[in-house]
Amino acid sequence: MITERAPAKINLALHVRARRADGYHELETLFAFVADGDTVTLAPGPLSLTITGPFAAGLSGEGDNLVLRAARGFAERFGTSVGGAFTLDKHLPVASGIGGGSADAAAALRALARANDIATDDPRLFDLAADLGSDVPACLLGRTALGQGRGERLDPLDGPTGMPALLVNPGVAVSTAAVFKAWDGVDRGGMPDGDVLSLALAGRNDLEAPARALAPEIDAVLAVLSDGVPVLARMSGSGATCFALYATLADRAAATARIRAAHPTWWCLETALA
Ligand code: C5P
């Protein structure tokens, strides 16, 4: 049995630069990962997927989970037989801008690579990851990186590892495609040079405005996260999850206590940058 972690991804900054003819958008984004997320295990057997964990129900109606697509794609790409009894322990909210499905697919690819003695940095694995979704290559890399193209062209960077982080989701699922479609088409400029934290502070998430229009709950999340003393508070990906980074554990604890008291139904994850 092989176990792979599928940590949540956050976009420290996400600059949308242009609409492309293929329906995707040209991005410059600063990917980072946190210490917590889902877990994928692979055991020998015919292809199957069992989903457990607090957010398992969110995937119950889904016919073709990305983990199964990853397994079929792997067999096709590497000439192995289709198979693997997968278990996905789902701790990340579904359709929430923190790459849950992409992280799960990347973890499944890593597990299959290990089971078949293929290096996890094999370029064929990254090609397959890009076919599965724009965020899957970043999740396969699993470390802080500048993403370009539709997010699949990656340059690893040294990030502020260990920095306390808080992720908050108000319980609304947001469609990534719908948020991108609602982007106003204005190129607000690229990323400056600098270290990861200063890039993040100087950056923005261009999907915040269209996501807020589709899911007004995001306004309330950003308002409570900006209250207090975060180093940075921002929406991740296409939302609705927002994150804040803190200088100290005490600053984060104060924010968490305040948010849990005011919004007991919201999902809050105390974690740290990986
Ligand atoms: O690549 P993925 O399947 O995760 O993307 C989901 C949807 O998000 C795409 O169908 C597209 O509408 C939108 N998208 C985009 N530009 C990107 C990434 C995603 O328009 N760079």
PDB file of N, CA and C and ligand atoms in Angstrom, residues 23-25 27 133-134 150 176-177 180, ligand 1:
ATOM      1  N   GLY A  23      -9.829  29.027 -25.112  1.00  0.00           N
ATOM      2  CA  GLY A  23     -10.805  29.083 -24.024  1.00  0.00           C
ATOM      3  C   GLY A  23     -10.167  29.238 -22.647  1.00  0.00           C
ATOM      4  N   TYR A  24      -8.862  29.027 -22.559  1.00  0.00           N
ATOM      5  CA  TYR A  24      -8.157  29.222 -21.289  1.00  0.00           C
ATOM      6  C   TYR A  24      -7.671  30.662 -21.180  1.00  0.00           C
ATOM      7  N   HIS A  25      -7.055  30.967 -20.049  1.00  0.00           N
ATOM      8  CA  HIS A  25      -6.506  32.301 -19.821  1.00  0.00           C
ATOM      9  C   HIS A  25      -5.019  32.202 -19.530  1.00  0.00           C
ATOM     10  N   LEU A  27      -1.906  33.181 -17.569  1.00  0.00           N
ATOM     11  CA  LEU A  27      -1.757  33.579 -16.158  1.00  0.00           C
ATOM     12  C   LEU A  27      -0.311  33.844 -15.787  1.00  0.00           C
ATOM     13  N   GLY A 133      -5.551  18.835 -15.817  1.00  0.00           N
ATOM     14  CA  GLY A 133      -6.050  20.117 -15.312  1.00  0.00           C
ATOM     15  C   GLY A 133      -4.920  21.109 -15.149  1.00  0.00           C
ATOM     16  N   SER A 134      -5.257  22.393 -15.225  1.00  0.00           N
ATOM     17  CA  SER A 134      -4.240  23.445 -15.228  1.00  0.00           C
ATOM     18  C   SER A 134      -3.403  23.476 -13.949  1.00  0.00           C
ATOM     19  N   ARG A 150      -1.226  28.464 -18.854  1.00  0.00           N
ATOM     20  CA  ARG A 150      -2.484  28.343 -18.128  1.00  0.00           C
ATOM     21  C   ARG A 150      -2.238  27.861 -16.701  1.00  0.00           C
ATOM     22  N   THR A 176     -14.944  27.256 -11.357  1.00  0.00           N
ATOM     23  CA  THR A 176     -13.752  27.931 -11.885  1.00  0.00           C
ATOM     24  C   THR A 176     -14.034  28.512 -13.271  1.00  0.00           C
ATOM     25  N   ALA A 177     -14.684  27.725 -14.118  1.00  0.00           N
ATOM     26  CA  ALA A 177     -14.968  28.176 -15.489  1.00  0.00           C
ATOM     27  C   ALA A 177     -15.834  29.438 -15.464  1.00  0.00           C
ATOM     28  N   PHE A 180     -13.681  32.529 -14.362  1.00  0.00           N
ATOM     29  CA  PHE A 180     -12.812  32.999 -15.448  1.00  0.00           C
ATOM     30  C   PHE A 180     -13.634  33.723 -16.517  1.00  0.00           C
TER      31      PHE A 180
HETATM   32  O1  C5P B   1      -7.718  23.241 -16.394  1.00  0.00           O
HETATM   33  P1  C5P B   1      -8.935  23.077 -15.587  1.00  0.00           P
HETATM   34  O2  C5P B   1      -9.820  21.972 -16.075  1.00  0.00           O
HETATM   35  O3  C5P B   1      -8.680  22.943 -14.102  1.00  0.00           O
HETATM   36  O4  C5P B   1      -9.735  24.428 -15.735  1.00  0.00           O
HETATM   37  C1  C5P B   1     -11.103  24.537 -15.419  1.00  0.00           C
HETATM   38  C2  C5P B   1     -11.695  25.707 -16.179  1.00  0.00           C
HETATM   39  O5  C5P B   1     -11.141  26.923 -15.702  1.00  0.00           O
HETATM   40  C3  C5P B   1     -11.361  25.687 -17.663  1.00  0.00           C
HETATM   41  O6  C5P B   1     -12.322  24.955 -18.385  1.00  0.00           O
HETATM   42  C4  C5P B   1     -11.401  27.153 -18.026  1.00  0.00           C
HETATM   43  O7  C5P B   1     -12.729  27.564 -18.211  1.00  0.00           O
HETATM   44  C5  C5P B   1     -10.902  27.818 -16.770  1.00  0.00           C
HETATM   45  N1  C5P B   1      -9.468  28.160 -16.836  1.00  0.00           N
HETATM   46  C6  C5P B   1      -9.051  29.198 -17.631  1.00  0.00           C
HETATM   47  N2  C5P B   1      -7.726  29.546 -17.691  1.00  0.00           N
HETATM   48  C7  C5P B   1      -6.815  28.876 -16.963  1.00  0.00           C
HETATM   49  C8  C5P B   1      -7.210  27.808 -16.124  1.00  0.00           C
HETATM   50  C9  C5P B   1      -8.543  27.468 -16.088  1.00  0.00           C
HETATM   51  O8  C5P B   1      -9.863  29.831 -18.300  1.00  0.00           O
HETATM   52  N3  C5P B   1      -5.529  29.262 -17.020  1.00  0.00           N
END
